[in-house]
Amino acid sequence: MIMTAKSIIIDCDPGKDDAIALFLAMASEDELDILGITTVAGNVSLELTQKNARFLCEIAGRPDLPVFAGASSPLKLPLVTAEHVHGKSGLEGIEVVEPKMPEQTRGAQQFFIDTLSMAVEQSITLVATGPLTNIALLVSKHPELLTKIKQIIIMGGARLEGGNFSPSAEFNMVVDPHAAKIVLNCGLPLVVMGLDVTHQVRANKARREQIKNIDNKVARAASALLDYSHMQNNKRYAELGAAIHDPCTIAYLIKPSLFQGVECNISIETDSPLTLGHTAVDYWGVTDKPANALWIDLADADGFFQLLNERLERF
Ligand code: BDR
Ligand code: CA
């Protein structure tokens, strides 16, 4: 059977787990055709997410991939970052050198416009692994281009797991809840992978050891990033290992059978200081709001790591 690769744009804020998502995507050329990478401020400043994305492309042997800078701050709120999780550089655990790849002169919005204008209807998948600022700007400023988008796969939100940045909100959602609201209401097919599913995908000791045994530059970088995450999360998660959030989006595109979910309505809190960024997931259909997303809530974690290892071995 001849498989056609899905055309994707990855919008990210690397970020250790964004890095592993990028590696997984770059190793999967049969399934995924990466048209470009757009970066957003989130885990660290835009300046660093931009630099990190280019550095990650270079170590994965893909300096041909264009990387475009997007928004340097959320739509309405001041930027909050997550150096306490990702380190000062955003990729703590590996040494980041200045990439040789140039930063694209076009910005992320111009890249979206140019790419979507030329694309056929419903042909492009957006993958969002950071705050949704760039995608919200596209949605609100260019609604005429949205028919070109097939679906948006989002890492963000939480239902049963509460929050990881505040007691009731997940990081990507709380950093730019106004952007998330625009994207959740955009009417396109959405797949949302929140903490309920990503907390099932944990790099425990045995899984980290397997990655450590893969002998190439990219796998060594992935291993160092995972070790750093573990060290840092050790007190809280001990044997469970750190959750591997962002790569779930890419794994879903490569092998959707690794995940299960429920079509439901997701709304987001944008006002309350206490629960800002909280995703109200109407899992049981207790409102009459129509479903706006596939809420993924179950993962085959062993299957995920089998896929990740197999792909890291390709470098
Ligand atoms: C999300 O927040 C970021 O720190 C990670 O990169 C991931 O996208 C998890 O809540
Ligand atoms: Ca991220």
GROMACS .gro file of C-alpha atoms and ligand atoms in nm:
model
  326
    1MET     CA    1   0.000   0.000   0.000
    2ILE     CA    2   0.142   0.340  -0.095
    3MET     CA    3   0.104   0.578   0.194
    4THR     CA    4   0.088   0.953   0.137
    5ALA     CA    5   0.270   1.155   0.397
    6LYS     CA    6   0.053   1.406   0.584
    7SER     CA    7   0.157   1.768   0.525
    8ILE     CA    8   0.217   1.925   0.863
    9ILE     CA    9   0.332   2.250   1.020
   10ILE     CA   10   0.470   2.219   1.373
   11ASP     CA   11   0.409   2.520   1.596
   12CYS     CA   12   0.625   2.480   1.906
   13ASP     CA   13   0.820   2.636   2.195
   14PRO     CA   14   1.121   2.407   2.241
   15GLY     CA   15   1.130   2.301   2.528
   16LYS     CA   16   1.264   1.953   2.608
   17ASP     CA   17   0.951   1.759   2.514
   18ASP     CA   18   0.898   1.978   2.205
   19ALA     CA   19   1.251   1.870   2.108
   20ILE     CA   20   1.159   1.503   2.126
   21ALA     CA   21   0.840   1.573   1.929
   22LEU     CA   22   1.052   1.735   1.657
   23PHE     CA   23   1.292   1.437   1.652
   24LEU     CA   24   1.001   1.195   1.623
   25ALA     CA   25   0.852   1.394   1.335
   26MET     CA   26   1.182   1.436   1.152
   27ALA     CA   27   1.243   1.059   1.170
   28SER     CA   28   0.903   0.981   1.016
   29GLU     CA   29   0.925   1.099   0.658
   30ASP     CA   30   0.700   0.823   0.524
   31GLU     CA   31   0.413   0.946   0.736
   32LEU     CA   32   0.487   1.316   0.781
   33ASP     CA   33   0.596   1.587   0.541
   34ILE     CA   34   0.707   1.880   0.758
   35LEU     CA   35   0.639   2.196   0.557
   36GLY     CA   36   0.787   2.421   0.820
   37ILE     CA   37   0.833   2.485   1.190
   38THR     CA   38   0.691   2.795   1.355
   39THR     CA   39   0.797   2.900   1.700
   40VAL     CA   40   0.619   3.082   1.977
   41ALA     CA   41   0.717   3.221   2.316
   42GLY     CA   42   0.627   2.976   2.591
   43ASN     CA   43   0.868   2.753   2.774
   44VAL     CA   44   1.133   3.019   2.714
   45SER     CA   45   1.143   3.348   2.518
   46LEU     CA   46   1.079   3.354   2.143
   47GLU     CA   47   1.445   3.430   2.085
   48LEU     CA   48   1.538   3.101   2.249
   49THR     CA   49   1.255   2.884   2.107
   50GLN     CA   50   1.361   3.008   1.761
   51LYS     CA   51   1.724   2.928   1.818
   52ASN     CA   52   1.646   2.593   1.978
   53ALA     CA   53   1.423   2.483   1.689
   54ARG     CA   54   1.699   2.555   1.439
   55PHE     CA   55   1.958   2.383   1.657
   56LEU     CA   56   1.736   2.073   1.685
   57CYS     CA   57   1.690   2.058   1.306
   58GLU     CA   58   2.065   2.074   1.262
   59ILE     CA   59   2.148   1.795   1.502
   60ALA     CA   60   1.878   1.582   1.337
   61GLY     CA   61   2.040   1.642   0.998
   62ARG     CA   62   1.752   1.855   0.865
   63PRO     CA   63   1.899   2.204   0.815
   64ASP     CA   64   1.673   2.225   0.509
   65LEU     CA   65   1.363   2.269   0.727
   66PRO     CA   66   1.253   2.631   0.745
   67VAL     CA   67   1.196   2.774   1.092
   68PHE     CA   68   0.981   3.085   1.128
   69ALA     CA   69   0.949   3.314   1.430
   70GLY     CA   70   0.600   3.380   1.557
   71ALA     CA   71   0.458   3.569   1.853
   72SER     CA   72   0.689   3.689   2.128
   73SER     CA   73   0.409   3.723   2.383
   74PRO     CA   74   0.054   3.601   2.445
   75LEU     CA   75  -0.245   3.788   2.301
   76LYS     CA   76  -0.344   3.976   2.616
   77LEU     CA   77  -0.135   3.860   2.910
   78PRO     CA   78   0.231   3.912   2.990
   79LEU     CA   79   0.447   3.610   2.900
   80VAL     CA   80   0.518   3.356   3.171
   81THR     CA   81   0.787   3.100   3.098
   82ALA     CA   82   0.890   2.763   3.240
   83GLU     CA   83   1.265   2.775   3.299
   84HIS     CA   84   1.200   2.587   3.622
   85VAL     CA   85   1.104   2.289   3.403
   86HIS     CA   86   1.313   2.333   3.089
   87GLY     CA   87   1.617   2.514   3.227
   88LYS     CA   88   1.754   2.852   3.131
   89SER     CA   89   1.819   2.759   2.767
   90GLY     CA   90   1.493   2.566   2.730
   91LEU     CA   91   1.691   2.252   2.647
   92GLU     CA   92   1.874   2.195   2.974
   93GLY     CA   93   2.068   1.870   2.965
   94ILE     CA   94   2.230   1.933   2.627
   95GLU     CA   95   2.468   2.201   2.511
   96VAL     CA   96   2.298   2.432   2.263
   97VAL     CA   97   2.534   2.595   2.017
   98GLU     CA   98   2.448   2.881   1.783
   99PRO     CA   99   2.286   2.718   1.476
  100LYS     CA  100   2.428   2.785   1.129
  101MET     CA  101   2.082   2.762   0.976
  102PRO     CA  102   1.944   3.109   0.915
  103GLU     CA  103   1.631   3.235   1.082
  104GLN     CA  104   1.374   3.279   0.801
  105THR     CA  105   1.311   3.642   0.713
  106ARG     CA  106   0.938   3.579   0.675
  107GLY     CA  107   0.756   3.554   1.007
  108ALA     CA  108   0.528   3.267   1.108
  109GLN     CA  109   0.209   3.449   1.001
  110GLN     CA  110   0.343   3.521   0.653
  111PHE     CA  111   0.452   3.157   0.624
  112PHE     CA  112   0.101   3.041   0.722
  113ILE     CA  113  -0.055   3.277   0.468
  114ASP     CA  114   0.177   3.179   0.183
  115THR     CA  115   0.151   2.807   0.252
  116LEU     CA  116  -0.222   2.791   0.307
  117SER     CA  117  -0.299   3.014   0.007
  118MET     CA  118  -0.125   2.767  -0.222
  119ALA     CA  119  -0.263   2.452  -0.056
  120VAL     CA  120  -0.561   2.244  -0.161
  121GLU     CA  121  -0.867   2.235   0.064
  122GLN     CA  122  -0.830   2.046   0.394
  123SER     CA  123  -0.478   1.935   0.315
  124ILE     CA  124  -0.266   2.071   0.600
  125THR     CA  125  -0.245   1.954   0.958
  126LEU     CA  126  -0.125   2.196   1.223
  127VAL     CA  127   0.046   2.052   1.528
  128ALA     CA  128   0.060   2.283   1.830
  129THR     CA  129   0.290   2.197   2.118
  130GLY     CA  130   0.316   2.539   2.280
  131PRO     CA  131   0.079   2.822   2.375
  132LEU     CA  132  -0.173   2.875   2.092
  133THR     CA  133  -0.087   3.241   2.016
  134ASN     CA  134   0.040   3.189   1.659
  135ILE     CA  135  -0.255   2.974   1.560
  136ALA     CA  136  -0.509   3.210   1.719
  137LEU     CA  137  -0.361   3.501   1.522
  138LEU     CA  138  -0.398   3.301   1.202
  139VAL     CA  139  -0.756   3.202   1.287
  140SER     CA  140  -0.866   3.553   1.374
  141LYS     CA  141  -0.685   3.742   1.099
  142HIS     CA  142  -0.728   3.498   0.810
  143PRO     CA  143  -1.053   3.305   0.850
  144GLU     CA  144  -1.066   3.270   0.468
  145LEU     CA  145  -0.763   3.037   0.482
  146LEU     CA  146  -0.902   2.796   0.737
  147THR     CA  147  -1.063   2.567   0.477
  148LYS     CA  148  -0.710   2.464   0.381
  149ILE     CA  149  -0.655   2.315   0.726
  150LYS     CA  150  -0.747   1.951   0.773
  151GLN     CA  151  -0.714   1.941   1.149
  152ILE     CA  152  -0.522   2.083   1.444
  153ILE     CA  153  -0.355   1.852   1.694
  154ILE     CA  154  -0.301   2.032   2.023
  155MET     CA  155  -0.105   1.946   2.336
  156GLY     CA  156  -0.283   2.126   2.615
  157GLY     CA  157  -0.546   2.123   2.884
  158ALA     CA  158  -0.646   1.883   3.159
  159ARG     CA  159  -0.963   1.733   3.300
  160LEU     CA  160  -0.895   1.469   3.566
  161GLU     CA  161  -0.531   1.570   3.612
  162GLY     CA  162  -0.608   1.925   3.727
  163GLY     CA  163  -0.309   2.135   3.633
  164ASN     CA  164   0.069   2.138   3.616
  165PHE     CA  165   0.129   2.513   3.619
  166SER     CA  166  -0.153   2.618   3.847
  167PRO     CA  167  -0.369   2.381   4.051
  168SER     CA  168  -0.633   2.392   3.779
  169ALA     CA  169  -0.458   2.463   3.451
  170GLU     CA  170  -0.204   2.312   3.217
  171PHE     CA  171   0.091   2.528   3.106
  172ASN     CA  172   0.013   2.584   2.734
  173MET     CA  173  -0.347   2.678   2.814
  174VAL     CA  174  -0.272   2.908   3.106
  175VAL     CA  175   0.004   3.098   2.923
  176ASP     CA  176  -0.238   3.214   2.653
  177PRO     CA  177  -0.598   3.125   2.745
  178HIS     CA  178  -0.738   3.392   2.511
  179ALA     CA  179  -0.560   3.230   2.217
  180ALA     CA  180  -0.680   2.888   2.326
  181LYS     CA  181  -1.038   3.017   2.336
  182ILE     CA  182  -1.013   3.140   1.975
  183VAL     CA  183  -0.868   2.809   1.857
  184LEU     CA  184  -1.116   2.595   2.052
  185ASN     CA  185  -1.401   2.791   1.889
  186CYS     CA  186  -1.259   2.797   1.535
  187GLY     CA  187  -1.482   2.519   1.402
  188LEU     CA  188  -1.199   2.309   1.257
  189PRO     CA  189  -1.151   1.944   1.356
  190LEU     CA  190  -0.942   1.953   1.674
  191VAL     CA  191  -0.762   1.674   1.855
  192VAL     CA  192  -0.669   1.780   2.208
  193MET     CA  193  -0.412   1.586   2.409
  194GLY     CA  194  -0.408   1.714   2.766
  195LEU     CA  195  -0.242   1.601   3.085
  196ASP     CA  196  -0.498   1.321   3.129
  197VAL     CA  197  -0.328   1.137   2.843
  198THR     CA  198   0.028   1.272   2.854
  199HIS     CA  199   0.061   1.177   3.220
  200GLN     CA  200   0.017   0.815   3.108
  201VAL     CA  201   0.325   0.841   2.885
  202ARG     CA  202   0.614   0.841   3.129
  203ALA     CA  203   0.984   0.796   3.071
  204ASN     CA  204   1.049   0.553   3.355
  205LYS     CA  205   1.392   0.405   3.423
  206ALA     CA  206   1.355   0.104   3.193
  207ARG     CA  207   1.234   0.321   2.906
  208ARG     CA  208   1.514   0.573   2.958
  209GLU     CA  209   1.769   0.290   2.959
  210GLN     CA  210   1.641   0.165   2.624
  211ILE     CA  211   1.685   0.508   2.470
  212LYS     CA  212   2.030   0.536   2.628
  213ASN     CA  213   2.132   0.223   2.441
  214ILE     CA  214   2.063   0.377   2.101
  215ASP     CA  215   2.396   0.488   1.961
  216ASN     CA  216   2.351   0.804   1.759
  217LYS     CA  217   2.371   1.178   1.819
  218VAL     CA  218   1.997   1.245   1.821
  219ALA     CA  219   1.914   0.959   2.056
  220ARG     CA  220   2.192   1.074   2.288
  221ALA     CA  221   2.038   1.423   2.292
  222ALA     CA  222   1.691   1.278   2.358
  223SER     CA  223   1.835   1.065   2.636
  224ALA     CA  224   2.009   1.361   2.801
  225LEU     CA  225   1.690   1.569   2.785
  226LEU     CA  226   1.489   1.285   2.939
  227ASP     CA  227   1.749   1.231   3.212
  228TYR     CA  228   1.736   1.599   3.299
  229SER     CA  229   1.355   1.588   3.313
  230HIS     CA  230   1.373   1.288   3.538
  231MET     CA  231   1.629   1.436   3.774
  232GLN     CA  232   1.416   1.741   3.810
  233ASN     CA  233   1.086   1.556   3.849
  234ASN     CA  234   1.231   1.284   4.065
  235LYS     CA  235   1.094   1.410   4.395
  236ARG     CA  236   0.742   1.429   4.264
  237TYR     CA  237   0.721   1.134   4.028
  238ALA     CA  238   0.996   0.902   4.154
  239GLU     CA  239   0.969   0.572   3.969
  240LEU     CA  240   0.695   0.689   3.736
  241GLY     CA  241   0.935   0.908   3.536
  242ALA     CA  242   0.863   1.242   3.370
  243ALA     CA  243   0.560   1.274   3.143
  244ILE     CA  244   0.640   1.306   2.773
  245HIS     CA  245   0.374   1.555   2.667
  246ASP     CA  246   0.441   1.704   2.324
  247PRO     CA  247   0.559   1.393   2.134
  248CYS     CA  248   0.211   1.245   2.189
  249THR     CA  249   0.081   1.479   1.916
  250ILE     CA  250   0.328   1.346   1.660
  251ALA     CA  251   0.279   0.985   1.768
  252TYR     CA  252  -0.096   1.035   1.721
  253LEU     CA  253  -0.038   1.139   1.360
  254ILE     CA  254   0.196   0.850   1.290
  255LYS     CA  255  -0.001   0.581   1.472
  256PRO     CA  256  -0.345   0.697   1.590
  257SER     CA  257  -0.424   0.348   1.719
  258LEU     CA  258  -0.195   0.420   2.016
  259PHE     CA  259  -0.459   0.658   2.152
  260GLN     CA  260  -0.829   0.670   2.232
  261GLY     CA  261  -1.059   0.961   2.299
  262VAL     CA  262  -1.408   1.102   2.317
  263GLU     CA  263  -1.568   1.375   2.106
  264CYS     CA  264  -1.679   1.646   2.344
  265ASN     CA  265  -1.705   2.017   2.411
  266ILE     CA  266  -1.405   2.192   2.562
  267SER     CA  267  -1.433   2.548   2.695
  268ILE     CA  268  -1.162   2.750   2.860
  269GLU     CA  269  -1.161   2.991   3.152
  270THR     CA  270  -1.022   3.333   3.058
  271ASP     CA  271  -1.130   3.552   3.350
  272SER     CA  272  -1.100   3.394   3.691
  273PRO     CA  273  -0.758   3.456   3.852
  274LEU     CA  274  -0.803   3.131   4.043
  275THR     CA  275  -0.878   2.899   3.752
  276LEU     CA  276  -0.737   3.091   3.453
  277GLY     CA  277  -0.664   2.851   3.165
  278HIS     CA  278  -0.875   2.572   3.310
  279THR     CA  279  -1.026   2.353   3.040
  280ALA     CA  280  -1.385   2.256   3.117
  281VAL     CA  281  -1.417   1.928   2.928
  282ASP     CA  282  -1.779   1.820   2.895
  283TYR     CA  283  -1.685   1.454   2.897
  284TRP     CA  284  -2.025   1.331   3.009
  285GLY     CA  285  -2.225   1.559   2.780
  286VAL     CA  286  -2.398   1.744   3.061
  287THR     CA  287  -2.431   2.067   2.862
  288ASP     CA  288  -2.598   2.111   2.526
  289LYS     CA  289  -2.280   2.261   2.381
  290PRO     CA  290  -2.181   2.077   2.063
  291ALA     CA  291  -1.856   1.879   2.057
  292ASN     CA  292  -1.566   2.089   1.931
  293ALA     CA  293  -1.279   1.844   1.979
  294LEU     CA  294  -1.166   1.489   2.012
  295TRP     CA  295  -1.044   1.479   2.372
  296ILE     CA  296  -0.778   1.208   2.392
  297ASP     CA  297  -0.771   1.037   2.730
  298LEU     CA  298  -0.604   0.700   2.684
  299ALA     CA  299  -0.258   0.605   2.557
  300ASP     CA  300  -0.072   0.281   2.493
  301ALA     CA  301   0.248   0.399   2.661
  302ASP     CA  302   0.452   0.088   2.576
  303GLY     CA  303   0.347   0.123   2.214
  304PHE     CA  304   0.446   0.490   2.222
  305PHE     CA  305   0.798   0.413   2.348
  306GLN     CA  306   0.837   0.129   2.098
  307LEU     CA  307   0.758   0.378   1.822
  308LEU     CA  308   0.989   0.644   1.966
  309ASN     CA  309   1.280   0.399   1.999
  310GLU     CA  310   1.230   0.263   1.652
  311ARG     CA  311   1.233   0.617   1.509
  312LEU     CA  312   1.533   0.734   1.714
  313GLU     CA  313   1.727   0.434   1.585
  314ARG     CA  314   1.685   0.571   1.231
  315PHE     CA  315   1.914   0.869   1.289
  316BDR     C1  316   0.339   2.153   2.811
  316BDR     O1  317   0.401   2.264   2.873
  316BDR     C2  318   0.534   2.275   2.830
  316BDR     O2  319   0.619   2.303   2.936
  316BDR     C3  320   0.567   2.147   2.759
  316BDR     O3  321   0.660   2.171   2.653
  316BDR     C4  322   0.435   2.101   2.707
  316BDR     O4  323   0.405   2.159   2.583
  316BDR     C5  324   0.298   2.055   2.917
  316BDR     O5  325   0.209   2.113   3.007
  317CA      CA  326   0.577   2.264   2.446
   0.00000   0.00000   0.00000
